[in-house]
């Protein structure tokens, strides 16, 4: 995400940092590079012009140029203006005080509208809502079936009327169905087209008039750059949308759409799609995204991912086992699974301050290694998982055959387990220096505790 822009921005800032004192001409020269970086990232020209003018105006002030660290001041200004450009703060889905909350999902065909309808339903289901998906895309072949498939995968019911092409009738009956079944959140999956046309927009306007939706969300493909911004502008003019979901952000190295949509439409980006899996949806935080663009990482999102993947009950059990030196292969597998739940290593690397998003691209880390680890451990008997010391050559041969792997793979896994077990024993004995007396309950708790200490020292 944004990798090209991140690299070019960092190059521009290096020139600032290489000079102890900055002049107005230094600033303007650096801003020219930032302007080119933004244009190459496919950011709307008017957006770039306004952004550069604002930053330059603030950066050439006496307060910046005569400060002890003018380069850092400029980075701070760019960070603040980027955050403002993308909306300032995170904007959540509006929940109607009187259920049900109705969300109309709109967008062009191929943007990922149906999939992201299910993703959003899953996201809100985890927050205790009872969503219903409504199949109002009656034109695209297999659109209803696709919604039913993704609905089943996220465990959310789908309302459809087979053979019916009257979307207003489907919407009316869906409302009645939701009332009877206690669904407090209704997602209307509307029809997409290959381009904005009158018939499409008339149907959406009729649906809006009938439903009076709480939210009208536009799903746009971030990979299309300026086209995504133009589509957002057209939909907003005709429907007065309430927000945008940008899809395929994990594949967009430029980032032009994310930096342009809010400025052009005046409507917030509420979510971004960051992968193909149905849980690969993130709330959009302008401040965190600005930090990523400037290569400053995104620690808060990293903490949130850790806390979502973290199982408190299992952690308490693991802590007790570590104290009693009873760390088993089952526990070893659980740790792998929790890391996997946080997302790909490339995504996690992008959130670590100072680390480039592509830092692990040449590491050849096989994302399926956890699946193979699970297969090997599950091919063992309960006794072998509890006491791996009994695994002799004949048992290794049986485990390798049962898991479809090799004896070398089994040996490698057992060695990794032994190394981890040694480290766990150091934790239990208090000989491990890295903890600093903090109980390792979760990444979030540890980092927050450290942050509090840092703030106290500052005071």
Coordinates of N, CA, C and O in Angstrom, one line a residue, residues 129-221:
X129 N -24.2 -6.8 16.4 CA -25.3 -6.5 15.5 C -25.9 -7.8 14.9 O -25.2 -8.8 14.8
X130 N -27.1 -7.7 14.4 CA -27.7 -8.8 13.7 C -28.1 -8.4 12.3 O -29.2 -8.0 11.9
X131 N -27.1 -8.5 11.4 CA -27.3 -8.0 10.0 C -28.0 -8.9 9.1 O -28.1 -10.1 9.4
X132 N -28.6 -8.4 8.1 CA -29.3 -9.1 7.0 C -28.8 -8.6 5.7 O -28.7 -7.4 5.5
X133 N -28.5 -9.5 4.8 CA -28.0 -9.1 3.4 C -29.2 -9.2 2.5 O -29.9 -10.2 2.5
X134 N -29.4 -8.2 1.7 CA -30.6 -8.2 0.7 C -30.1 -8.2 -0.7 O -29.4 -7.3 -1.1
X135 N -30.5 -9.2 -1.5 CA -30.0 -9.3 -2.9 C -30.9 -8.5 -3.8 O -31.9 -9.0 -4.3
X136 N -30.4 -7.3 -4.1 CA -31.1 -6.4 -5.0 C -30.4 -6.2 -6.3 O -30.7 -5.4 -7.1
X137 N -29.3 -7.0 -6.5 CA -28.7 -7.0 -7.9 C -29.3 -8.2 -8.7 O -28.9 -9.3 -8.6
X138 N -30.3 -7.8 -9.5 CA -31.1 -8.8 -10.2 C -30.7 -9.0 -11.6 O -31.3 -9.7 -12.4
X139 N -29.6 -8.3 -12.0 CA -29.2 -8.3 -13.4 C -28.0 -9.1 -13.7 O -27.9 -9.8 -14.7
X140 N -26.9 -8.9 -12.9 CA -25.7 -9.6 -13.1 C -25.9 -11.1 -12.9 O -26.4 -11.5 -11.8
X141 N -25.5 -12.0 -13.8 CA -25.6 -13.4 -13.7 C -24.9 -13.9 -12.4 O -23.8 -13.5 -12.1
X142 N -25.6 -14.7 -11.6 CA -25.1 -15.3 -10.4 C -24.8 -14.3 -9.3 O -24.2 -14.7 -8.3
X143 N -25.3 -13.1 -9.4 CA -25.0 -12.1 -8.3 C -25.7 -12.5 -7.0 O -25.1 -12.4 -5.9
X144 N -27.0 -13.0 -7.2 CA -27.7 -13.4 -6.0 C -27.0 -14.6 -5.3 O -26.8 -14.7 -4.1
X145 N -26.5 -15.6 -6.1 CA -25.8 -16.7 -5.6 C -24.5 -16.3 -4.9 O -24.2 -16.9 -3.9
X146 N -23.8 -15.4 -5.5 CA -22.6 -14.9 -4.9 C -22.8 -14.3 -3.5 O -22.1 -14.6 -2.6
X147 N -23.9 -13.5 -3.4 CA -24.2 -12.9 -2.1 C -24.6 -14.0 -1.1 O -24.2 -14.0 0.1
X148 N -25.3 -15.1 -1.6 CA -25.7 -16.2 -0.7 C -24.5 -16.9 -0.2 O -24.4 -17.3 1.0
X149 N -23.5 -17.1 -1.1 CA -22.3 -17.8 -0.7 C -21.5 -17.1 0.3 O -21.1 -17.6 1.3
X150 N -21.2 -15.8 0.0 CA -20.4 -15.0 1.0 C -21.2 -14.8 2.3 O -20.6 -14.7 3.4
X151 N -22.5 -14.7 2.2 CA -23.4 -14.6 3.4 C -23.2 -15.8 4.3 O -23.1 -15.7 5.5
X152 N -23.2 -17.0 3.7 CA -23.1 -18.2 4.4 C -21.7 -18.3 5.1 O -21.5 -18.7 6.2
X153 N -20.7 -17.8 4.3 CA -19.3 -17.8 4.9 C -19.1 -16.9 6.1 O -18.3 -17.3 7.0
X154 N -19.8 -15.8 6.2 CA -19.7 -14.9 7.3 C -20.8 -15.2 8.4 O -20.9 -14.5 9.4
X155 N -21.7 -16.1 8.1 CA -22.8 -16.5 9.0 C -23.9 -15.4 9.1 O -24.4 -15.2 10.2
X156 N -24.2 -14.8 8.0 CA -25.2 -13.7 8.0 C -26.3 -14.2 7.0 O -26.0 -14.5 5.9
X157 N -27.6 -14.1 7.4 CA -28.7 -14.5 6.5 C -28.8 -13.6 5.3 O -28.5 -12.4 5.3
X158 N -29.3 -14.2 4.2 CA -29.5 -13.4 2.9 C -31.0 -13.5 2.5 O -31.6 -14.6 2.5
X159 N -31.6 -12.3 2.2 CA -32.9 -12.3 1.7 C -32.9 -12.1 0.2 O -32.3 -11.2 -0.3
X160 N -33.6 -13.0 -0.5 CA -33.7 -13.0 -1.9 C -35.1 -13.5 -2.4 O -35.6 -14.4 -1.7
X161 N -35.6 -13.0 -3.5 CA -36.8 -13.6 -4.1 C -36.4 -14.1 -5.4 O -36.1 -13.4 -6.4
X162 N -36.4 -15.4 -5.5 CA -36.0 -16.1 -6.8 C -36.9 -15.7 -8.0 O -38.1 -15.7 -7.9
X163 N -36.2 -15.3 -9.1 CA -36.9 -14.9 -10.3 C -37.5 -13.5 -10.3 O -38.0 -13.1 -11.3
X164 N -37.5 -12.8 -9.2 CA -38.1 -11.5 -9.1 C -37.1 -10.4 -9.6 O -35.9 -10.4 -9.2
X165 N -37.5 -9.5 -10.5 CA -36.6 -8.5 -11.0 C -37.0 -7.1 -10.5 O -36.5 -6.1 -10.9
X166 N -38.1 -7.0 -9.7 CA -38.6 -5.8 -9.1 C -37.8 -5.5 -7.8 O -38.2 -6.0 -6.7
X167 N -36.8 -4.6 -7.9 CA -36.0 -4.4 -6.7 C -36.7 -3.7 -5.6 O -36.4 -3.9 -4.4
X168 N -37.7 -2.9 -5.9 CA -38.5 -2.2 -4.9 C -39.3 -3.2 -4.1 O -39.4 -3.1 -2.9
X169 N -39.9 -4.2 -4.8 CA -40.6 -5.3 -4.1 C -39.7 -6.1 -3.2 O -40.1 -6.4 -2.0
X170 N -38.5 -6.4 -3.7 CA -37.6 -7.2 -2.9 C -37.2 -6.4 -1.6 O -37.2 -6.9 -0.5
X171 N -36.9 -5.1 -1.8 CA -36.6 -4.2 -0.6 C -37.7 -4.1 0.4 O -37.4 -4.2 1.6
X172 N -38.9 -4.0 -0.1 CA -40.1 -3.9 0.8 C -40.2 -5.2 1.7 O -40.4 -5.1 2.9
X173 N -40.2 -6.3 1.0 CA -40.4 -7.6 1.6 C -39.2 -7.9 2.6 O -39.3 -8.5 3.6
X174 N -38.0 -7.4 2.2 CA -36.8 -7.6 3.1 C -37.0 -6.8 4.4 O -36.6 -7.3 5.5
X175 N -37.6 -5.6 4.3 CA -37.9 -4.8 5.5 C -38.8 -5.6 6.5 O -38.6 -5.6 7.7
X176 N -39.9 -6.2 5.9 CA -40.8 -6.9 6.7 C -40.2 -8.2 7.3 O -40.4 -8.5 8.5
X177 N -39.3 -8.8 6.5 CA -38.6 -10.0 7.0 C -37.7 -9.7 8.2 O -37.6 -10.4 9.2
X178 N -37.0 -8.5 8.0 CA -36.0 -8.1 9.1 C -36.8 -7.8 10.4 O -36.3 -8.1 11.5
X179 N -38.0 -7.2 10.2 CA -38.8 -6.9 11.4 C -39.2 -8.1 12.2 O -39.2 -8.2 13.4
X180 N -39.6 -9.2 11.4 CA -40.1 -10.4 12.0 C -38.9 -11.2 12.7 O -39.1 -11.9 13.7
X181 N -37.7 -11.1 12.1 CA -36.6 -11.9 12.6 C -35.6 -11.1 13.4 O -34.5 -11.7 13.8
X182 N -35.9 -9.9 13.8 CA -35.0 -9.2 14.7 C -33.7 -8.7 14.1 O -32.7 -8.5 14.9
X183 N -33.7 -8.5 12.8 CA -32.4 -8.0 12.2 C -32.4 -6.5 12.4 O -33.3 -5.8 11.9
X184 N -31.3 -6.0 13.0 CA -31.3 -4.5 13.3 C -30.4 -3.8 12.3 O -30.2 -2.6 12.4
X185 N -29.9 -4.5 11.3 CA -29.0 -3.9 10.3 C -29.3 -4.5 9.0 O -29.1 -5.7 8.8
X186 N -29.6 -3.7 8.0 CA -30.0 -4.3 6.7 C -29.0 -3.7 5.6 O -28.9 -2.5 5.5
X187 N -28.3 -4.6 4.9 CA -27.4 -4.2 3.8 C -28.1 -4.5 2.5 O -28.4 -5.7 2.2
X188 N -28.3 -3.5 1.7 CA -28.9 -3.6 0.4 C -27.8 -3.7 -0.7 O -27.2 -2.7 -1.0
X189 N -27.6 -4.9 -1.3 CA -26.6 -5.1 -2.3 C -27.2 -4.7 -3.6 O -28.0 -5.5 -4.2
X190 N -27.0 -3.5 -4.1 CA -27.6 -3.0 -5.4 C -26.8 -3.5 -6.6 O -25.7 -3.9 -6.5
X191 N -27.4 -3.3 -7.8 CA -26.8 -3.7 -9.0 C -25.7 -2.7 -9.4 O -25.9 -1.5 -9.3
X192 N -24.7 -3.2 -10.0 CA -23.6 -2.4 -10.5 C -23.7 -2.4 -12.0 O -24.4 -3.2 -12.6
X193 N -23.0 -1.5 -12.7 CA -22.9 -1.4 -14.1 C -21.4 -1.3 -14.5 O -20.6 -1.0 -13.6
X194 N -21.1 -1.4 -15.7 CA -19.8 -1.2 -16.2 C -19.4 0.3 -16.2 O -18.3 0.7 -16.2
X195 N -20.4 1.2 -16.2 CA -20.2 2.6 -16.1 C -21.5 3.2 -15.6 O -22.5 2.6 -15.5
X196 N -21.4 4.5 -15.2 CA -22.6 5.2 -14.6 C -23.5 5.5 -15.8 O -23.2 6.1 -16.8
X197 N -24.8 5.0 -15.6 CA -25.8 5.3 -16.7 C -27.1 5.7 -16.0 O -27.3 5.5 -14.8
X198 N -28.0 6.2 -16.8 CA -29.2 6.8 -16.3 C -30.1 5.8 -15.7 O -30.7 6.0 -14.6
X199 N -30.3 4.6 -16.3 CA -31.2 3.5 -15.8 C -30.7 3.1 -14.4 O -31.5 2.9 -13.5
X200 N -29.4 2.9 -14.3 CA -28.8 2.5 -13.0 C -29.1 3.5 -11.9 O -29.6 3.2 -10.8
X201 N -28.8 4.8 -12.2 CA -29.0 5.8 -11.2 C -30.5 6.0 -10.8 O -30.8 6.3 -9.7
X202 N -31.4 5.8 -11.8 CA -32.8 6.0 -11.6 C -33.3 4.9 -10.6 O -34.0 5.2 -9.6
X203 N -32.8 3.7 -10.8 CA -33.1 2.6 -9.9 C -32.6 2.9 -8.5 O -33.3 2.6 -7.5
X204 N -31.4 3.4 -8.4 CA -30.8 3.7 -7.0 C -31.6 4.8 -6.4 O -31.8 4.8 -5.2
X205 N -32.0 5.8 -7.2 CA -32.7 7.0 -6.6 C -34.1 6.5 -6.1 O -34.6 6.9 -5.0
X206 N -34.7 5.5 -6.8 CA -36.0 5.0 -6.4 C -35.9 4.2 -5.1 O -36.7 4.3 -4.2
X207 N -34.8 3.4 -5.0 CA -34.5 2.7 -3.8 C -34.3 3.6 -2.6 O -34.8 3.4 -1.5
X208 N -33.6 4.7 -2.8 CA -33.3 5.6 -1.8 C -34.6 6.3 -1.3 O -34.8 6.4 -0.1
X209 N -35.4 6.6 -2.2 CA -36.7 7.3 -1.9 C -37.6 6.3 -1.0 O -38.3 6.7 -0.1
X210 N -37.6 5.0 -1.4 CA -38.4 4.0 -0.7 C -37.8 3.8 0.7 O -38.6 3.7 1.7
X211 N -36.5 3.6 0.8 CA -35.9 3.1 2.0 C -35.5 4.2 3.0 O -35.4 3.9 4.2
X212 N -35.2 5.4 2.5 CA -34.7 6.4 3.3 C -33.5 5.9 4.1 O -33.5 5.9 5.4
X213 N -32.5 5.4 3.5 CA -31.4 4.7 4.2 C -30.6 5.6 5.1 O -30.4 6.8 4.9
X214 N -30.1 4.9 6.2 CA -29.2 5.7 7.1 C -27.9 6.0 6.5 O -27.3 7.0 6.7
X215 N -27.4 5.0 5.7 CA -26.1 5.2 5.0 C -26.2 4.8 3.5 O -26.9 3.9 3.2
X216 N -25.6 5.6 2.7 CA -25.4 5.2 1.3 C -23.9 5.1 1.0 O -23.2 6.1 1.0
X217 N -23.3 3.9 1.0 CA -21.9 3.7 0.9 C -21.5 3.4 -0.6 O -22.2 2.5 -1.2
X218 N -20.5 4.0 -1.1 CA -20.0 3.8 -2.4 C -18.8 2.9 -2.3 O -17.8 3.3 -1.6
X219 N -18.8 1.8 -3.0 CA -17.6 0.9 -3.1 C -16.8 1.2 -4.4 O -17.4 1.0 -5.5
X220 N -15.6 1.6 -4.2 CA -14.8 1.9 -5.4 C -13.4 1.2 -5.4 O -12.9 0.9 -4.3
X221 N -12.9 0.8 -6.5 CA -11.7 0.1 -6.7 C -10.5 1.1 -6.6 O -10.4 1.9 -7.5

